[in-house]
Short mmCIF file of C-alpha atoms in Angstrom, two decimals:
data_model
loop_
_atom_site.label_atom_id
_atom_site.label_comp_id
_atom_site.label_asym_id
_atom_site.label_seq_id
_atom_site.Cartn_x
_atom_site.Cartn_y
_atom_site.Cartn_z
CA ASP A 990 126.40 171.23 125.21
CA ASP A 991 124.81 168.26 126.94
CA SER A 992 121.26 168.90 128.08
CA PRO A 993 119.69 167.21 131.14
CA LEU A 994 117.62 165.08 128.77
CA ARG A 995 120.58 163.92 126.75
CA PRO A 996 122.74 160.97 127.94
CA PRO A 997 126.38 161.71 128.78
CA ARG A 998 128.78 162.14 125.90
CA LEU A 999 131.17 159.39 124.89
CA ALA A 1000 133.74 158.67 127.58
CA PRO A 1001 137.27 158.14 126.20
CA GLU A 1002 138.97 157.28 129.49
CA ARG A 1003 139.28 153.49 128.99
CA THR A 1004 140.05 151.18 126.07
CA ALA A 1005 138.80 147.79 124.95
CA LEU A 1006 140.50 144.63 126.17
CA LYS A 1007 141.76 141.83 123.95
CA TRP A 1008 139.63 138.78 124.72
CA LEU A 1009 140.63 136.31 121.99
CA ALA A 1010 143.83 136.46 119.97
CA LEU A 1011 144.23 134.03 117.10
CA ARG A 1012 147.81 133.04 116.52
CA ARG A 1013 148.97 129.43 116.27
CA GLU A 1014 146.69 128.82 119.23
CA VAL A 1015 143.55 130.55 120.45
CA GLU A 1016 144.81 132.78 123.26
CA ILE A 1017 142.46 134.19 125.90
CA GLY A 1018 143.14 137.55 127.55
CA GLU A 1019 143.05 137.37 131.35
CA ALA A 1020 141.93 140.98 131.85
CA ALA A 1021 138.98 140.47 129.48
CA GLN A 1022 138.10 137.20 131.22
CA GLU A 1023 137.93 139.10 134.51
CA VAL A 1024 135.31 141.43 133.03
CA PHE A 1025 133.05 138.38 132.70
CA SER A 1026 134.13 136.33 135.74
CA ALA A 1027 133.49 139.26 138.11
CA GLN A 1028 129.76 139.16 137.23
CA ASP A 1029 127.88 136.09 138.46
CA GLY A 1030 124.58 137.61 137.27
CA LEU A 1031 123.07 137.38 133.79
CA VAL A 1032 125.13 138.85 130.93
CA ASN A 1033 124.12 139.42 127.30
CA ALA A 1034 126.72 140.18 124.64
CA VAL A 1035 126.29 142.43 121.59
CA MET A 1036 128.69 141.39 118.85
CA VAL A 1037 129.65 143.74 115.99
CA CYS A 1038 131.30 142.19 112.94
CA GLY A 1039 131.71 142.76 109.23
CA PRO A 1040 134.31 143.19 106.47
CA VAL A 1041 137.56 145.05 107.04
CA ARG A 1042 137.24 148.85 107.15
CA SER A 1043 133.45 148.83 107.35
CA GLY A 1044 133.29 150.99 110.51
CA LYS A 1045 132.52 148.21 113.01
CA SER A 1046 134.48 149.81 115.85
CA TYR A 1047 132.77 153.16 115.31
CA LEU A 1048 129.37 151.48 115.50
CA ALA A 1049 130.43 149.54 118.62
CA ASN A 1050 131.42 152.84 120.25
CA ALA A 1051 128.13 154.43 119.25
CA LEU A 1052 126.08 151.56 120.69
CA SER A 1053 128.03 151.54 123.97
CA ARG A 1054 128.33 155.37 124.08
CA HIS A 1055 131.97 154.95 125.01
CA GLU A 1056 135.15 155.41 122.97
CA TRP A 1057 136.41 151.97 123.93
CA PHE A 1058 137.26 150.64 120.47
CA THR A 1059 139.99 152.15 118.28
CA VAL A 1060 138.87 153.80 115.06
CA SER A 1061 141.24 154.97 112.33
CA PRO A 1062 141.15 156.05 108.65
CA GLN A 1063 144.04 153.69 107.82
CA ALA A 1064 143.52 150.97 105.23
CA ARG A 1065 144.34 148.08 107.53
CA SER A 1066 141.94 146.75 110.13
CA CYS A 1067 142.17 148.48 113.51
CA THR A 1068 140.82 145.46 115.36
CA THR A 1069 142.62 142.11 115.54
CA GLY A 1070 141.12 139.05 117.13
CA VAL A 1071 138.17 139.74 119.43
CA SER A 1072 137.99 142.76 121.74
CA VAL A 1073 135.52 143.42 124.54
CA GLY A 1074 134.61 146.62 126.34
CA PRO A 1075 136.58 147.11 129.59
CA GLU A 1076 133.40 146.92 131.66
CA LEU A 1077 129.89 145.57 131.44
CA LEU A 1078 127.12 148.07 130.78
CA LEU A 1079 124.18 148.15 133.14
CA ALA A 1080 120.90 147.40 131.41
CA GLU A 1081 119.50 150.78 132.46
CA ASP A 1082 122.48 152.55 130.83
CA PHE A 1083 121.40 150.92 127.58
CA GLY A 1084 117.79 151.95 128.05
CA GLY A 1085 116.66 148.76 129.78
CA LEU A 1086 115.20 148.10 133.20
CA VAL A 1087 117.06 147.70 136.48
CA GLY A 1088 117.68 144.00 136.97
CA ASP A 1089 117.84 143.11 133.27
CA PRO A 1090 121.04 141.31 132.15
CA SER A 1091 124.24 143.34 132.03
CA ILE A 1092 125.64 143.98 128.55
CA ALA A 1093 129.04 143.22 127.05
CA VAL A 1094 130.00 144.89 123.76
CA ILE A 1095 132.25 142.78 121.51
CA ASP A 1096 134.16 143.96 118.43
CA LEU A 1097 135.53 141.42 115.93
CA GLU A 1098 138.39 141.89 113.52
CA GLY A 1099 137.35 142.46 109.94
CA GLN A 1100 136.35 139.38 108.00
CA GLY A 1101 137.51 138.46 104.51
CA ASP A 1102 141.24 139.14 104.85
CA LYS A 1103 142.45 135.75 106.13
CA GLY A 1104 140.11 133.21 104.60
CA ILE A 1105 136.93 131.49 105.73
CA ALA A 1106 138.60 129.07 108.18
CA GLU A 1107 140.23 131.92 110.09
CA ASP A 1108 137.03 133.97 110.03
CA VAL A 1109 135.13 131.06 111.56
CA ARG A 1110 137.71 130.67 114.31
CA VAL A 1111 137.34 134.37 115.11
CA ALA A 1112 133.56 134.35 115.11
CA ALA A 1113 132.59 130.98 116.64
CA ILE A 1114 132.87 131.79 120.36
CA PRO A 1115 131.39 135.34 120.18
CA LEU A 1116 128.53 134.07 118.01
CA LEU A 1117 127.72 131.34 120.50
CA ILE A 1118 127.50 133.69 123.50
CA SER A 1119 126.00 136.80 121.85
CA LYS A 1120 122.35 137.74 122.30
CA ALA A 1121 122.58 140.20 119.40
CA VAL A 1122 124.80 139.90 116.32
CA ILE A 1123 125.33 142.97 114.15
CA LEU A 1124 126.74 142.56 110.65
CA ASN A 1125 127.99 145.97 109.53
CA LEU A 1126 128.62 146.61 105.81
CA VAL A 1127 129.24 149.59 103.54
CA VAL A 1128 126.83 149.51 100.57
CA SER A 1129 127.17 152.83 98.78
CA HIS A 1130 125.34 151.52 95.71
CA GLY A 1131 122.61 149.57 97.45
CA PRO A 1132 122.62 146.10 99.03
CA GLU A 1133 124.55 143.45 97.10
CA LYS A 1134 122.74 140.30 98.12
CA GLN A 1135 125.50 137.99 96.91
CA ARG A 1136 128.21 139.68 99.01
CA ILE A 1137 125.99 140.03 102.08
CA LEU A 1138 124.83 136.43 101.97
CA GLU A 1139 128.44 135.28 101.53
CA CYS A 1140 129.31 137.15 104.75
CA LEU A 1141 126.41 135.43 106.47
CA ALA A 1142 127.56 132.11 105.04
CA GLY A 1143 130.71 132.48 107.15
CA MET A 1144 128.51 132.69 110.24
CA MET A 1145 126.69 129.57 109.08
CA GLN A 1146 130.04 127.79 108.84
CA ALA A 1147 130.56 128.76 112.47
CA ALA A 1148 127.10 127.35 113.27
CA LYS A 1149 128.08 124.06 111.61
CA CYS A 1150 131.35 124.17 113.50
CA VAL A 1151 129.58 124.50 116.84
CA ALA A 1152 126.63 122.21 116.04
CA PRO A 1153 127.37 119.66 113.28
CA ASN A 1154 123.85 118.23 113.55
CA ARG A 1155 121.47 120.48 111.63
CA GLY A 1156 118.71 119.99 114.19
CA ASP A 1157 120.94 121.44 116.93
CA ARG A 1158 121.41 124.69 115.00
CA LYS A 1159 117.83 125.93 115.40
CA GLY A 1160 117.98 129.17 117.40
CA LEU A 1161 121.65 128.51 118.19
CA PHE A 1162 122.59 132.19 117.85
CA GLY A 1163 120.87 135.34 119.12
CA HIS A 1164 119.18 138.08 117.07
CA LEU A 1165 120.71 139.12 113.74
CA HIS A 1166 120.86 142.75 112.64
CA VAL A 1167 122.27 143.71 109.24
CA VAL A 1168 123.42 147.34 109.23
CA LEU A 1169 123.91 148.85 105.77
CA ARG A 1170 126.08 151.96 105.89
CA ASP A 1171 125.82 154.74 103.30
CA CYS A 1172 122.52 153.25 102.14
CA MET A 1173 119.65 155.46 100.98
CA ASN A 1174 117.25 152.64 100.09
CA SER A 1175 114.27 151.76 102.24
CA GLU A 1176 114.89 149.12 104.88
CA ALA A 1177 111.91 147.05 103.74
CA GLU A 1178 113.27 146.98 100.18
CA CYS A 1179 116.76 146.03 101.36
CA ARG A 1180 115.43 143.27 103.56
CA SER A 1181 113.45 141.88 100.66
CA ILE A 1182 116.51 141.95 98.37
CA ILE A 1183 118.69 140.17 100.92
CA PHE A 1184 116.37 137.67 102.59
CA ASP A 1185 113.37 137.00 100.32
CA ARG A 1186 113.58 133.66 98.57
CA GLU A 1187 114.39 133.74 94.84
CA ASP A 1188 112.77 131.54 92.22
CA PRO A 1189 115.43 129.52 90.38
CA GLU A 1190 112.76 127.82 88.28
CA SER A 1191 111.80 131.02 86.53
CA ASP A 1192 111.99 130.91 82.73
CA GLU A 1193 113.84 134.24 82.77
CA VAL A 1194 117.05 132.91 84.36
CA ASP A 1195 119.78 130.72 82.88
CA ASP A 1196 121.34 127.68 84.55
CA HIS A 1197 124.23 129.64 86.02
CA ALA A 1198 121.94 132.24 87.58
CA ALA A 1199 119.58 129.51 88.82
CA ALA A 1200 122.46 127.74 90.56
CA ALA A 1201 123.49 131.00 92.25
CA MET A 1202 119.89 131.52 93.38
CA ARG A 1203 119.72 128.04 94.91
CA THR A 1204 122.95 128.69 96.82
CA ARG A 1205 121.65 132.01 98.12
CA ASN A 1206 118.36 130.39 99.12
CA GLU A 1207 120.29 127.75 101.08
CA HIS A 1208 122.16 130.53 102.88
CA ARG A 1209 118.84 132.22 103.69
CA GLU A 1210 117.36 129.02 105.09
CA GLU A 1211 120.43 128.45 107.27
CA VAL A 1212 120.26 132.02 108.59
CA GLN A 1213 116.58 131.67 109.43
CA ARG A 1214 117.33 128.43 111.28
CA ALA A 1215 120.42 129.57 113.17
CA PHE A 1216 119.08 132.79 114.71
CA GLU A 1217 116.38 133.25 117.35
CA ALA A 1218 114.14 135.43 115.18
CA PRO A 1219 113.92 136.74 111.60
CA PRO A 1220 116.80 139.14 110.83
CA ARG A 1221 116.33 142.90 110.80
CA VAL A 1222 117.90 145.32 108.33
CA TRP A 1223 118.95 148.90 109.13
CA CYS A 1224 120.00 151.57 106.66
CA LEU A 1225 122.41 154.26 107.91
CA PRO A 1226 122.70 157.32 105.66
CA LYS A 1227 126.08 158.44 104.41
CA LEU A 1228 127.73 161.08 106.58
CA PRO A 1229 128.42 164.39 104.79
CA THR A 1230 131.98 164.63 106.13
CA GLU A 1231 134.95 162.37 105.38
CA THR A 1232 135.76 161.89 109.07
CA ALA A 1233 132.95 160.89 111.40
CA PRO A 1234 132.60 162.84 114.68
CA SER A 1235 133.82 160.93 117.74
CA ASP A 1236 130.34 161.18 119.27
CA TYR A 1237 127.79 159.80 116.82
CA ARG A 1238 125.17 162.20 118.23
CA ASP A 1239 127.12 165.07 116.67
CA ALA A 1240 126.61 163.47 113.25
CA LEU A 1241 123.78 163.96 110.80
CA ALA A 1242 120.45 163.84 112.66
CA ALA A 1243 119.12 161.07 110.42
CA TYR A 1244 122.24 159.03 111.22
CA SER A 1245 122.18 159.49 115.00
CA GLU A 1246 118.42 158.89 115.15
CA LYS A 1247 118.81 155.61 113.27
CA VAL A 1248 121.55 154.47 115.67
CA ASP A 1249 119.29 155.32 118.59
CA GLU A 1250 116.49 153.34 116.93
CA LEU A 1251 118.84 150.38 116.64
CA ARG A 1252 119.81 150.73 120.30
CA ALA A 1253 116.14 150.71 121.30
CA ALA A 1254 115.50 147.53 119.30
CA LEU A 1255 118.54 145.88 120.88
CA CYS A 1256 117.38 146.96 124.32
CA ALA A 1257 114.09 145.08 123.90
CA GLN A 1258 115.92 141.92 122.83
CA LEU A 1259 118.55 142.18 125.57
CA ALA A 1260 115.90 142.07 128.29
CA GLN A 1261 115.83 138.27 127.91
CA PRO A 1262 118.97 136.22 128.67
CA LYS A 1263 120.94 134.34 126.02
CA LEU A 1264 120.62 130.59 126.41
CA VAL A 1265 123.35 128.05 125.67
CA ASN A 1266 122.35 124.41 126.02
CA GLY A 1267 119.06 125.63 127.45
CA ARG A 1268 120.66 127.57 130.31
CA PRO A 1269 121.03 131.37 130.63
CA LEU A 1270 124.49 132.86 130.35
CA THR A 1271 126.04 134.58 133.33
CA GLY A 1272 129.37 136.37 133.34
CA THR A 1273 131.03 133.52 135.22
CA ARG A 1274 129.58 130.96 132.80
CA ILE A 1275 130.90 132.90 129.78
CA ALA A 1276 134.34 133.05 131.39
CA ALA A 1277 134.21 129.31 132.06
CA LEU A 1278 132.98 128.42 128.56
CA ALA A 1279 135.58 130.50 126.70
CA PRO A 1280 138.64 128.26 127.34
CA VAL A 1281 136.60 125.14 126.64
CA ALA A 1282 135.37 126.54 123.33
CA ALA A 1283 138.90 127.72 122.51
CA GLU A 1284 140.20 124.20 123.07
CA VAL A 1285 137.47 122.81 120.83
CA LEU A 1286 138.52 125.20 118.06
CA GLN A 1287 142.20 124.47 118.62
CA THR A 1288 141.92 120.70 118.48
CA SER A 1289 140.07 120.56 115.17
CA SER A 1290 141.97 119.03 112.27
CA ALA A 1291 141.06 121.97 110.04
CA PRO A 1292 140.98 125.11 112.22
CA GLY A 1293 137.43 126.13 112.91
CA LEU A 1294 135.84 123.66 110.51
CA ASN A 1295 134.16 120.28 110.81
CA LEU A 1296 134.49 119.93 114.55
CA GLN A 1297 133.01 116.80 116.06
CA SER A 1298 130.11 117.59 118.42
CA PRO A 1299 131.62 120.69 120.09
CA LEU A 1300 128.28 121.54 121.70
CA GLU A 1301 128.37 118.14 123.36
CA ARG A 1302 131.93 118.82 124.49
CA LEU A 1303 130.93 122.21 125.85
CA SER A 1304 127.98 120.65 127.61
CA LYS A 1305 130.11 117.85 129.06
CA ALA A 1306 132.68 120.41 130.18
CA GLU A 1307 129.94 122.30 132.03
CA VAL A 1308 129.11 119.13 133.96
CA GLN A 1309 132.79 118.74 134.82
CA MET A 1310 133.10 122.38 135.89
CA ALA A 1311 130.00 122.14 138.07
CA SER A 1312 131.31 118.92 139.63
CA ALA A 1313 134.68 120.52 140.37
CA GLU A 1314 132.96 123.58 141.89
CA PHE A 1315 130.87 121.41 144.21
CA ARG A 1316 133.83 119.21 145.14
CA GLU A 1317 135.66 122.32 146.32
CA ARG A 1318 132.56 123.50 148.17
CA SER A 1319 132.15 120.13 149.91
CA VAL A 1320 135.81 120.13 150.98
CA ARG A 1321 135.36 123.56 152.57
CA LEU A 1322 132.15 122.61 154.37
CA PHE A 1323 133.50 119.36 155.77
CA GLN A 1324 136.71 121.12 156.81
CA GLU A 1325 134.53 123.50 158.82
CA PHE A 1326 132.91 120.48 160.47
CA GLU A 1327 136.34 119.04 161.31
CA ASP A 1328 137.46 122.34 162.83
CA ARG A 1329 134.53 122.11 165.28
CA LEU A 1330 135.19 118.52 166.44
CA PRO A 1331 134.51 116.85 168.75
CA GLN A 1332 130.72 117.13 168.79
CA GLU A 1333 127.83 115.14 170.15
CA PRO A 1334 127.59 112.22 167.69
CA ALA A 1335 123.84 112.28 167.03
CA ARG A 1336 123.88 116.01 166.38
CA LEU A 1337 126.95 115.74 164.16
CA ARG A 1338 125.40 112.88 162.19
CA ARG A 1339 122.22 114.89 161.70
CA GLU A 1340 124.00 118.09 160.60
CA ALA A 1341 126.33 116.20 158.26
CA ALA A 1342 123.37 114.41 156.68
CA ASP A 1343 121.58 117.75 156.19
CA THR A 1344 124.69 119.17 154.52
CA VAL A 1345 124.98 116.15 152.22
CA ARG A 1346 121.33 116.48 151.22
CA GLN A 1347 121.63 120.22 150.53
CA LEU A 1348 124.79 119.82 148.45
CA THR A 1349 123.24 117.00 146.46
CA GLU A 1350 120.10 119.02 145.73
CA GLN A 1351 122.14 122.10 144.78
CA LEU A 1352 124.32 120.10 142.38
CA GLY A 1353 121.20 118.65 140.79
CA LEU A 1354 119.83 122.14 140.19
CA ARG A 1355 123.20 123.35 138.90
CA LEU A 1356 123.36 120.49 136.39
CA GLN A 1357 119.90 121.06 134.93
CA GLY A 1358 120.28 121.42 131.17
CA ALA A 1359 124.01 120.67 131.27
CA GLY A 1360 125.43 117.61 129.54
CA SER A 1361 123.56 114.46 128.69
CA ALA A 1362 121.40 112.57 131.17
CA HIS A 1363 124.18 109.99 131.40
CA ASP A 1364 126.79 112.69 132.18
CA ARG A 1365 124.57 114.17 134.89
CA GLN A 1366 123.84 110.79 136.46
CA GLU A 1367 127.53 109.93 136.53
CA ALA A 1368 128.43 113.28 138.08
CA GLU A 1369 125.72 113.03 140.73
CA ALA A 1370 126.67 109.42 141.59
CA ALA A 1371 130.38 110.30 141.90
CA PHE A 1372 129.55 113.31 144.06
CA ALA A 1373 127.25 111.26 146.30
CA GLU A 1374 130.01 108.67 146.77
CA ARG A 1375 132.49 111.42 147.64
CA LEU A 1376 130.10 112.97 150.17
CA GLY A 1377 129.53 109.54 151.72
CA LEU A 1378 133.27 109.11 152.21
CA PHE A 1379 133.55 112.59 153.72
CA GLN A 1380 130.69 111.87 156.09
CA GLU A 1381 132.14 108.51 157.13
CA ARG A 1382 135.58 110.02 157.77
CA LEU A 1383 134.05 112.88 159.76
CA LEU A 1384 132.14 110.56 162.07
CA ARG A 1385 135.18 108.34 162.51
CA GLN A 1386 137.37 111.32 163.40
CA ASN A 1387 134.75 112.53 165.85
CA SER A 1388 134.58 109.11 167.52
CA GLY A 1389 138.36 108.96 167.90
CA LEU A 1390 138.55 112.46 169.31
CA LEU A 1391 135.75 111.71 171.77
CA GLU A 1392 137.62 108.65 173.04
CA GLU A 1393 140.74 110.73 173.57
CA PHE A 1394 138.66 113.47 175.14
CA ALA A 1395 136.90 111.00 177.45
CA CYS A 1396 140.19 109.65 178.79
CA ALA A 1397 141.59 113.14 179.25
CA LEU A 1398 138.36 114.29 180.92
CA ALA A 1399 138.32 111.39 183.36
CA ASP A 1400 141.95 112.04 184.30
CA GLU A 1401 141.30 115.77 184.64
CA PHE A 1402 138.37 115.30 187.01
CA ALA A 1403 140.15 112.63 189.03
CA GLU A 1404 142.89 115.16 189.69
CA LYS A 1405 140.33 117.89 190.47
CA ALA A 1406 138.58 115.57 192.94
CA GLN A 1407 141.81 114.89 194.79
CA LEU A 1408 142.61 118.60 195.00
CA ARG A 1409 139.14 119.60 196.14
CA PHE A 1410 138.75 116.91 198.81
CA ARG A 1411 142.24 117.40 200.24
CA GLY A 1412 142.05 119.03 203.65
CA LEU A 1413 138.30 118.68 204.06
CA ASP A 1414 138.77 116.00 206.81
CA ALA A 1415 135.40 114.44 207.61
CA ASP A 1416 133.18 117.48 206.99
CA GLU A 1417 130.32 115.76 205.22
CA GLY A 1418 128.64 119.02 204.26
CA ALA A 1419 131.80 120.35 202.60
CA ILE A 1420 132.40 117.02 200.90
CA ALA A 1421 128.84 116.98 199.51
CA HIS A 1422 129.22 120.57 198.30
CA GLU A 1423 132.49 119.85 196.47
CA ARG A 1424 131.03 116.66 195.02
CA CYS A 1425 127.99 118.56 193.70
CA GLU A 1426 130.09 121.35 192.13
CA THR A 1427 132.44 118.84 190.51
CA LEU A 1428 129.55 116.95 188.94
CA GLU A 1429 127.90 120.17 187.71
CA GLU A 1430 131.12 121.20 186.01
CA LEU A 1431 131.41 117.70 184.54
CA GLU A 1432 127.90 117.88 183.07
CA GLN A 1433 128.83 121.02 181.13
CA ARG A 1434 131.71 119.12 179.58
CA LEU A 1435 129.68 116.02 178.72
CA VAL A 1436 127.40 117.73 176.18
CA VAL A 1437 129.58 116.59 173.26
CA PHE A 1438 129.21 112.93 174.15
CA ALA A 1439 126.50 110.50 173.24
CA PRO A 1440 124.29 109.57 176.23
CA ARG A 1441 125.92 106.17 176.68
CA ALA A 1442 129.46 107.56 176.57
CA ALA A 1443 128.49 110.42 178.89
CA ALA A 1444 127.03 107.92 181.38
CA LEU A 1445 130.25 105.88 181.41
CA ILE A 1446 132.39 108.98 182.03
CA ARG A 1447 129.97 110.18 184.70
CA THR A 1448 130.12 106.80 186.48
CA ALA A 1449 133.93 106.78 186.40
CA VAL A 1450 134.14 110.29 187.85
CA GLU A 1451 131.54 109.53 190.54
CA ARG A 1452 133.54 106.45 191.56
CA GLN A 1453 136.66 108.61 191.82
CA LEU A 1454 134.74 111.10 193.98
CA GLU A 1455 133.63 108.34 196.31
CA LEU A 1456 137.21 107.11 196.69
CA CYS A 1457 138.41 110.63 197.41
CA ALA A 1458 135.61 111.15 199.97
CA LEU A 1459 136.65 107.96 201.74
#
């Protein structure tokens, strides 16, 4: 039974959503996109990947403490494409603090079945947006450094895909965790086997072995460059039963405690937001980046490989998305101005100028870190020109409406004067009273006019009052 000190058991009521499906084109699931787009706050993703049938989905369920991802003993992979949990986890549900970034759990289809190009297409977008990347492998006979580093080499292909320039790949991805299932070795020993540099110049190795060492060392260097921090290695003991319990906390104590230790390490890393192009990821930004990244992958000559400056394209697309967002915002704000016309010109000019200044400053803040300096300057200049046209049209519309209003107002008060003075004969007191009330009512209507226009209307109405009095 659950104790008050134990978190709730796994909840099987909902299932993961397909986010990315790789067919002839990269297809994006709308329901999964809504999971991200509904959150305009910070979001960190935890990505679980690895070879087919390595238990990735089970580990994803254990980390999320939900039965979102399908697990099965069948030989084929249960997961196809990229799946995401049906909701974001609150940081405090993962052991973090209130206000830390929300957490998305992502499960990738098994790698190695469809070739490196397809694996890169699957992994590129999740790798780019994930704060933590978990490579899950079964190593019943201890860590095989060649196989593990080959899996990591696929991730490095994705890094080259996203950032062709080697300098741009430094810290491109989040934190790497290598989880070794069914492994009884010490984690320090396994980490040394996998990530410590080998000496190909040793007299004890032949040319073939030396060449393999150099290749593995290159993979290690690329991994160290691509991730935020040195990778961590975790060893999960083999479960005594053939079928794992649905709730990992019902498994072997050493197993469940190690998963909890992994969750705690992730929690510390997930307290800080994932940065892409120097800017933290929010749910809405992930949702906006996904179709752009999918297009980048789709338009490559060799799917997922050798893309030309996709980070630049992503960055440029962010400038375009921000510009479009602020164009829509400016249209709404100036439409609100138009709905309130006519207004006193000086006040309208002042309020419109304040709105233009605020929008310009907000766009500048929104564009920080997005695109190149040239892209930002172009976007800001185009937006300023657009706002200038809006402002000019607004003032012109206001002037035209005031002219129409002035004519209508003069006619209205001329008619009122005739009606009020009719039948008053020569009663000067009554005439003065009606004249005073008419002018007071007029003053209330003149507040929308500039002083000069108001004076002209006032003079015209006073002349009409004099004629009526005569």
